[in-house]
Every structure is written in structure tokens, then in C-alpha cells.
mmCIF file of C-alpha atoms in Angstrom:
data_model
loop_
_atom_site.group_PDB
_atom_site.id
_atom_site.type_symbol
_atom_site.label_atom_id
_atom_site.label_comp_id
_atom_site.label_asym_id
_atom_site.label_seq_id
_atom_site.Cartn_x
_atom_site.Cartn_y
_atom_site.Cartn_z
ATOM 1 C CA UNK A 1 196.415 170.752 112.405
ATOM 2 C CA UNK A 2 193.546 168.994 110.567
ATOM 3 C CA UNK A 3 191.968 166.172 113.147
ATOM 4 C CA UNK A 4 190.698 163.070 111.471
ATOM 5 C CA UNK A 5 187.014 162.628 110.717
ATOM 6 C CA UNK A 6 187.292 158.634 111.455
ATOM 7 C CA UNK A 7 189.995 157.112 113.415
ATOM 8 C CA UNK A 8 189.670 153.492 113.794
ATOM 9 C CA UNK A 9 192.626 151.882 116.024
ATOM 10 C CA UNK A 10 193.064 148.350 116.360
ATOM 11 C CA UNK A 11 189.783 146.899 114.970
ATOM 12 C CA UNK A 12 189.221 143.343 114.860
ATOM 13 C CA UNK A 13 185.746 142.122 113.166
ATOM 14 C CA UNK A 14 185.412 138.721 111.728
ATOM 15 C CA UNK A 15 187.923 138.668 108.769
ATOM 16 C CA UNK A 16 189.443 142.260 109.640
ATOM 17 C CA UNK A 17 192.540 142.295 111.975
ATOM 18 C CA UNK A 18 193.982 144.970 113.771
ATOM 19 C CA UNK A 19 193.041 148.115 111.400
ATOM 20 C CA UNK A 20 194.207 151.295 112.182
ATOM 21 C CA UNK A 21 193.130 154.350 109.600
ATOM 22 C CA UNK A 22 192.683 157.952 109.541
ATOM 23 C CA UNK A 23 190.289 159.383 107.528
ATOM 24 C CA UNK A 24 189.713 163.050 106.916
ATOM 25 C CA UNK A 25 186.766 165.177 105.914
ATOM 26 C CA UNK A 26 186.697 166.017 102.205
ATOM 27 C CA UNK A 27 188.758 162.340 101.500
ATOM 28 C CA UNK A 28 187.607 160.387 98.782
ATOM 29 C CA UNK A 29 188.226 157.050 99.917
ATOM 30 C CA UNK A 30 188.532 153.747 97.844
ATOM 31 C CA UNK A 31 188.499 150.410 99.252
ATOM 32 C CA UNK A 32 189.749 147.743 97.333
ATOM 33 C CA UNK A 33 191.406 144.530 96.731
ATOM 34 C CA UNK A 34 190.448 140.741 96.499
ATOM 35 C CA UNK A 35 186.947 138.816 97.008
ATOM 36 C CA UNK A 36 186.739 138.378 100.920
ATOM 37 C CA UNK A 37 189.329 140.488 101.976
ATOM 38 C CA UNK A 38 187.018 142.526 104.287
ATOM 39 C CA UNK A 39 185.935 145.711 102.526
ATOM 40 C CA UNK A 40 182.367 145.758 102.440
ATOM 41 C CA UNK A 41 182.915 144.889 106.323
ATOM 42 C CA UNK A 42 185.018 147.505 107.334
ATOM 43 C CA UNK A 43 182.665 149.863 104.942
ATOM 44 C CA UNK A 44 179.621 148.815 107.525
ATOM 45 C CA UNK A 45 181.302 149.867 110.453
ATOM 46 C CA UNK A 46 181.490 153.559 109.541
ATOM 47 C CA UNK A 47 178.003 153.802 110.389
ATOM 48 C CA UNK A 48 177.414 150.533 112.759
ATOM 49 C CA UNK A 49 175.672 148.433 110.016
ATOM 50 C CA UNK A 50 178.345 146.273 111.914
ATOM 51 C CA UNK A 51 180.376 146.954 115.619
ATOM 52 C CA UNK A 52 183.690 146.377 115.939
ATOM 53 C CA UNK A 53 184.826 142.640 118.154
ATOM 54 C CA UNK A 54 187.713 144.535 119.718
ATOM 55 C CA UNK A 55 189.336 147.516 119.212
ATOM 56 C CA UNK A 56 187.836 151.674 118.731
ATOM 57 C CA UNK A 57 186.271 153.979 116.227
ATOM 58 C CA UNK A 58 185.975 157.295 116.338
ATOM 59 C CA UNK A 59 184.107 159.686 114.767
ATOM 60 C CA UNK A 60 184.461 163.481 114.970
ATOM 61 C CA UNK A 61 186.624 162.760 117.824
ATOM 62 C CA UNK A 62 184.152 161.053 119.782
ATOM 63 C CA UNK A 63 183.975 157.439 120.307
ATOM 64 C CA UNK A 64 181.323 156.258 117.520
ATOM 65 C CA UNK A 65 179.686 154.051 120.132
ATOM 66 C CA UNK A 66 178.577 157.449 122.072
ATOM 67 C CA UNK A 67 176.546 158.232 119.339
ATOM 68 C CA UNK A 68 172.252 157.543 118.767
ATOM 69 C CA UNK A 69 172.379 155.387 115.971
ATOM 70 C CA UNK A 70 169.612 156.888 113.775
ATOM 71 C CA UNK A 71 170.980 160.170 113.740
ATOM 72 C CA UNK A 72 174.189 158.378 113.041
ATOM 73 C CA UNK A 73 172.923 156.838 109.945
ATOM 74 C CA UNK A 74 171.724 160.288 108.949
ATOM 75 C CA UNK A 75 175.050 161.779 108.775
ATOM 76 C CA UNK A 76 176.528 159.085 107.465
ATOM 77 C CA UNK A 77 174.442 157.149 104.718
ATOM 78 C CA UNK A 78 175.029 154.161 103.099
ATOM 79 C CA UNK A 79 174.040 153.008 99.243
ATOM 80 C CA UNK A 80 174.134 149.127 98.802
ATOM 81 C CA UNK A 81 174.832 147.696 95.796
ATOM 82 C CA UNK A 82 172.239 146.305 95.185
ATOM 83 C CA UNK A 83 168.984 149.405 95.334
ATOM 84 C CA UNK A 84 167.011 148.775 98.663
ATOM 85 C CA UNK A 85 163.728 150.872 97.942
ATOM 86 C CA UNK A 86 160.100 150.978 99.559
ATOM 87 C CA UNK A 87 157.662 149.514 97.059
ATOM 88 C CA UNK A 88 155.984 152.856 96.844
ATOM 89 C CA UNK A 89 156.825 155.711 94.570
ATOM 90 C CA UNK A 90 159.837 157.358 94.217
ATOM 91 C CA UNK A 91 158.401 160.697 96.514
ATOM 92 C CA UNK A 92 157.487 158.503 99.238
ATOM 93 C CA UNK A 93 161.335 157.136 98.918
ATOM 94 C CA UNK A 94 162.801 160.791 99.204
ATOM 95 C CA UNK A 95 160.700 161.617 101.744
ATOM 96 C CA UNK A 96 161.164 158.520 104.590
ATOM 97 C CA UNK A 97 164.527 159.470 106.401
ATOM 98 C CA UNK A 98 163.785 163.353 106.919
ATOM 99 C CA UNK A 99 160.053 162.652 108.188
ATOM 100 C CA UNK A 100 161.896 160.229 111.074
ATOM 101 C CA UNK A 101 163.577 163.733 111.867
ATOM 102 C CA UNK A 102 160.476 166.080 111.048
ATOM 103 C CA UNK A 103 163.001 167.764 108.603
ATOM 104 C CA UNK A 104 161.009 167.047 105.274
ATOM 105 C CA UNK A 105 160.011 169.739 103.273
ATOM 106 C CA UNK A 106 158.581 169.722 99.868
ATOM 107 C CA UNK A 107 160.664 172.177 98.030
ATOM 108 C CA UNK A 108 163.766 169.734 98.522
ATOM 109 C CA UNK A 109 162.517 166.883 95.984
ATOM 110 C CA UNK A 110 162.660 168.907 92.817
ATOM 111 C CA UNK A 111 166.408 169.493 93.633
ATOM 112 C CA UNK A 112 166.943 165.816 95.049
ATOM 113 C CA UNK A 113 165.911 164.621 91.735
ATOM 114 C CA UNK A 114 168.452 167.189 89.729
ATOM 115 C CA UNK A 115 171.273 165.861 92.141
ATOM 116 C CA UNK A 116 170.532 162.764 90.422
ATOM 117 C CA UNK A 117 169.471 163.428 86.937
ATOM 118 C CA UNK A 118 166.295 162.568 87.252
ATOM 119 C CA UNK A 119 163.417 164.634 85.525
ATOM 120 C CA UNK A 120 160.521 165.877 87.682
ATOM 121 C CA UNK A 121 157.839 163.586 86.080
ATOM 122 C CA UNK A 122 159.695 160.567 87.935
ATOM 123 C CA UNK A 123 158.268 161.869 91.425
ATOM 124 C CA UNK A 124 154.663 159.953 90.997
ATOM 125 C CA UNK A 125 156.367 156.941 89.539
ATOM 126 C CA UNK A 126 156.008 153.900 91.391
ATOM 127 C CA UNK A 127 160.002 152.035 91.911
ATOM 128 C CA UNK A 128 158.556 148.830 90.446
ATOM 129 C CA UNK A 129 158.550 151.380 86.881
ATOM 130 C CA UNK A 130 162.782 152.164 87.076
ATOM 131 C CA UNK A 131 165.565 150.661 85.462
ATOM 132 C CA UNK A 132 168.551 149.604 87.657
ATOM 133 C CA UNK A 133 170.372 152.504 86.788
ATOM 134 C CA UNK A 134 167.478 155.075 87.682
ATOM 135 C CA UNK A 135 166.986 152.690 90.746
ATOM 136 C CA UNK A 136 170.160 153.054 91.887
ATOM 137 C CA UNK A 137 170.239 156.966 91.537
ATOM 138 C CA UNK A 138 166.781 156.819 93.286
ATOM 139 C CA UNK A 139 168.887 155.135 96.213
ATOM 140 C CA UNK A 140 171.534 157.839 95.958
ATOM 141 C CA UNK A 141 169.149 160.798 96.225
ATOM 142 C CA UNK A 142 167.313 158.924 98.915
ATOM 143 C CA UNK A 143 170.252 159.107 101.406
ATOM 144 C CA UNK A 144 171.255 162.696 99.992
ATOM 145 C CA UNK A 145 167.482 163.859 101.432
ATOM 146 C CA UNK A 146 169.063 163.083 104.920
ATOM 147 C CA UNK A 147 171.902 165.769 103.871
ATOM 148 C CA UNK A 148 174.685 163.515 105.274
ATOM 149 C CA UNK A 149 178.242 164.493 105.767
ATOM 150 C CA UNK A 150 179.549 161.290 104.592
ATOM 151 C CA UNK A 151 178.728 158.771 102.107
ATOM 152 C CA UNK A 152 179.498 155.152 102.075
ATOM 153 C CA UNK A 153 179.145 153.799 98.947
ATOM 154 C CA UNK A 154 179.336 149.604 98.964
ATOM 155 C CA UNK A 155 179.354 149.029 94.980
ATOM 156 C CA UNK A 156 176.811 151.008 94.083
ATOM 157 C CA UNK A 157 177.514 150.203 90.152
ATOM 158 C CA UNK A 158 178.768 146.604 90.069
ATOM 159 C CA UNK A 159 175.228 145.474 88.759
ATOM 160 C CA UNK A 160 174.703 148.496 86.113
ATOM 161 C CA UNK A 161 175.835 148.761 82.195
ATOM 162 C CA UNK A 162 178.500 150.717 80.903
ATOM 163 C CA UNK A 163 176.000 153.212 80.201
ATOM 164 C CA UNK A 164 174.506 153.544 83.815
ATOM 165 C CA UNK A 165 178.036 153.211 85.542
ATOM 166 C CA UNK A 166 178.963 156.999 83.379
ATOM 167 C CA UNK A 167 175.769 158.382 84.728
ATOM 168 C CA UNK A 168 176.405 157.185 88.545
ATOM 169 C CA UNK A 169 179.489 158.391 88.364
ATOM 170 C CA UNK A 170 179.156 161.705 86.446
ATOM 171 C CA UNK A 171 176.417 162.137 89.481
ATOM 172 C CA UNK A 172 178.661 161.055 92.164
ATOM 173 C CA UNK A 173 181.408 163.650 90.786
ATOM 174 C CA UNK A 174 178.856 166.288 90.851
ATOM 175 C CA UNK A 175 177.437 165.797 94.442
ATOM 176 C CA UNK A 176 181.306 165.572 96.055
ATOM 177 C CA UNK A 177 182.512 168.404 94.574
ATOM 178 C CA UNK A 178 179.078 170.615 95.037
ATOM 179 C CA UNK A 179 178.232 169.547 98.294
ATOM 180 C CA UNK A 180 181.681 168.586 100.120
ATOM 181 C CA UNK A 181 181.274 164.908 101.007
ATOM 182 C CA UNK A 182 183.440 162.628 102.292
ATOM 183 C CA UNK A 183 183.195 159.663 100.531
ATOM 184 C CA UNK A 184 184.127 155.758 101.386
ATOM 185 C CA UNK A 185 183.870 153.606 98.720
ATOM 186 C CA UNK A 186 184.199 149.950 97.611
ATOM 187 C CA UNK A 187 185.067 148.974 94.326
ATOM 188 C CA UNK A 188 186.427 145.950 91.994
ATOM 189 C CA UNK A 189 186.980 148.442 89.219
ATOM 190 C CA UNK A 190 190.615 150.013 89.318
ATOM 191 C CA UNK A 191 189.653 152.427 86.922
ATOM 192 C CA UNK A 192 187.010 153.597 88.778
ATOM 193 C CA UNK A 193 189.148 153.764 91.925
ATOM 194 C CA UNK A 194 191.351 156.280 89.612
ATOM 195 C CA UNK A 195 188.458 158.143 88.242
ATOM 196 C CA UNK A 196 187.048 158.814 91.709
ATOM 197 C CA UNK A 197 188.949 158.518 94.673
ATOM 198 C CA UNK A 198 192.397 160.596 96.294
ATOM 199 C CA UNK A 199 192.738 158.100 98.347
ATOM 200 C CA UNK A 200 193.217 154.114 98.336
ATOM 201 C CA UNK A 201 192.974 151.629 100.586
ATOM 202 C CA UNK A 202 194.172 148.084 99.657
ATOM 203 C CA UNK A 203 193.110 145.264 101.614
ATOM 204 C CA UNK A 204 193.961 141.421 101.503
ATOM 205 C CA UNK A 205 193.304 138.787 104.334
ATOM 206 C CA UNK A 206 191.234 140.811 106.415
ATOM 207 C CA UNK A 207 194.571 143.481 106.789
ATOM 208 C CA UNK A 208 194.974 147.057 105.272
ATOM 209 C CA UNK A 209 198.268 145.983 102.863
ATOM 210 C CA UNK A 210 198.461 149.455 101.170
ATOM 211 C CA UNK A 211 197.724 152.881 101.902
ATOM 212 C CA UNK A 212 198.018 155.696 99.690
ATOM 213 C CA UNK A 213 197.232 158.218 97.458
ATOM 214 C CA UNK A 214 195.691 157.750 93.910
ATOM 215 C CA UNK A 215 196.202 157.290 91.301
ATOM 216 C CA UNK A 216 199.699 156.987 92.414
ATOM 217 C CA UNK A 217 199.334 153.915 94.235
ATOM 218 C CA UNK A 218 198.021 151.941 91.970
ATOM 219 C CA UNK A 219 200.379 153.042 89.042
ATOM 220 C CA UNK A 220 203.449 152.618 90.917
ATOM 221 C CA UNK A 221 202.493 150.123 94.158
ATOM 222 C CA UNK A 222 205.154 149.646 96.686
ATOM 223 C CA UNK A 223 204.288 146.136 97.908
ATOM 224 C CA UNK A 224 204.285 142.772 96.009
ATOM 225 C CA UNK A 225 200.594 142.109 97.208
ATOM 226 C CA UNK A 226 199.244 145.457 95.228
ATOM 227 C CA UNK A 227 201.531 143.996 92.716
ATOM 228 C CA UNK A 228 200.068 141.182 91.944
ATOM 229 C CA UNK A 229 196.366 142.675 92.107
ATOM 230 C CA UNK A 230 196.618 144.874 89.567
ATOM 231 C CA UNK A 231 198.332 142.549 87.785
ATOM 232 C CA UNK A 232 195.905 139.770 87.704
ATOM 233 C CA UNK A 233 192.762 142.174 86.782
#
């Protein structure tokens, strides 16, 4: 019997109250629902961006407290929604997290950059020089060089065009089903939560309301709050 990648029982943490999930390796995990409801919250304690106020996580079996926090955030990496990137160029990006670990090595930015779609005569160009869009994929590859297990993803194209959300999420599509990720997600976008995720997670009030499968859930929801939230979009 498959044993969960995350288990988090009884959280608490500011709005959140008492969550209890099970997440497995190879889930595709969408967290949605209304402004304030807790999702980029609960997203942040996957990798202890945030620690829970009461209650346990665990990770692999193992309480996620046991773990060294840098090599934490290397198996599990987070993209922001909005791009968080040194003012440098986009090699000296790629390269940060492995040299922590004394793991770089040169051959892997030519591929980093194909992950993302990126053409080769980007390496030398300084961030300042990107788009959002090629920003944002700069952040993707960026936490890809760490060659994590699991990827949080807190928006990552809520500030992009129609144009640039295809492209993130042709890339995203590509790097799950080539390289076995688990992914957690937040979204606004339902139809994104459709196109991406097999799993949903609804949440209102700081509680999980819903819990299911997509895109079943949100075609057919079973409780008036899911309702009303697809609904209202």
C-alpha cells in the first residue's frame, strides 16, 4: 500500500484550522477557492516558508520538523508568483542553489534552459533584459537546477498574458510528466485547475471544504460552498 508523501494532521496556522491531507508522490495538486481562505499559507508550509501553530506534518514519513531546512528547500522548491531573481544574469540564477550543495555542473544549463524553452543565447543575459513570462520560466528552471522532488507552485501565472500563461503551462506539463514531480499548486483559474491538476483541494475560511479528484469535482461539486464558487467566477 502506497504511503503518503505529505501527511499533515490537525494543522492550525493563522487562518488555517485543523487540516488534515494526504498527499501522494506523482499527485498533481490544486489549491483553490476564495481570496483569504488560506492557500498560499498552507502552500508555504510544505517546505517551512511557514511552521505550523499546532498540529504535524510529515514528509516521507518523517516528521518535517526533523529535517535541515536547506536541503529541505532543495527537494521541495517553491516558484512565487511574482519572479524573485538575483540581479545578475540568468547563468548566475541557474547556478546559486546547486553551488550551496557543490552539485553544479556546467553541462546542466543547456538542458535547464530547454526544460523551459529558453534558447541558449539567454545564458549571458542579464534578468533586468526578460519579459515576465521569460522571467518567470527563468524562476522555474532555477528551482528545477536543485532537481527537487516536489514543486510548489504559488501562482506562478496570475501576473502573465494569455500568451505567457500557454507557454508556463505547456512547460509545466512537460517537466511533470518527463521528470515525475509532485506538484502543489495555487490557482484562481478553474480552468487551469482542470488543465493541470488530478487532484483538488477547495478551501474557504481557513478549512479544506472539498476534496477530490479533477476535473470531476469541479464539474459536479458535492457541497453548496464549491457550489457557489464556481458559480460566482
Amino acid at each position: 500500500m502506497q504511503k503518503p508523501l505529505f501527511e499533515l494532521k490537525g494543522v492550525y496556522k493563522r487562518i488555517l484550522k485543523n487540516i488534515n491531507l494526504e498527499i501522494y508522490k506523482g499527485d498533481r495538486v490544486m489549491l483553490f477557492g476564495p481570496s483569504g481562505s488560506g492557500k498560499s499559507t498552507l502552500l508555504h508550509l510544505f517546505n517551512r516558508l511557514h511552521d505550523p501553530e499546532k498540529g504535524n506534518i510529515y514528509y516521507n514519513g518523517d516528521s518535517i520538523d526533523n529535517y535541515d531546512i536547506p536541503k529541505l528547500r532543495k527537494n521541495i522548491g517553491l516558484v512565487l508568483q511574482q519572479p524573485h531573481l538575483f540581479p545578475e544574469t540568468v547563468e548566475d540564477n541557474l547556478k546559486y542553489g546547486p553551488s550551496l550543495f557543490e552539485e553544479w555542473e556546467q553541462e546542466w544549463v543547456n538542458q535547464l534552459l530547454d526544460y523551459v524553452n529558453l534558447p541558449k543565447s539567454y545564458l549571458k543575459k542579464s534578468v533586468d533584459e526578460l519579459s515576465g513570462g521569460e522571467k518567470q520560466r527563468v524562476s522555474l528552471a532555477r528551482t528545477l537546477a536543485n532537481k527537487p522532488e516536489v514543486l510548489l507552485l504559488d501562482e506562478p501565472t496570475s501576473a502573465l498574458d494569455d500568451q505567457n500563461i500557454e507557454r508556463i503551462e505547456e512547460v509545466l506539463m512537460r517537466l511533470i510528466t518527463t521528470k515525475d514531480l509532485t506538484v502543489i499548486m495555487v490557482t484562481h483559474n478553474i480552468e487551469q485547475a482542470k488543465r493541470l491538476g488530478t487532484k483538488g483541494i477547495f478551501l474557504q475560511n481557513g478549512g479544506v471544504r472539498e476534496e477530490g479528484l479533477l476535473p470531476q469535482m469541479l464539474d459536479r461539486p458535492k457541497t453548496e460552498e464549491l457550489k457557489k464558487f464556481t458559480t460566482n467566477i
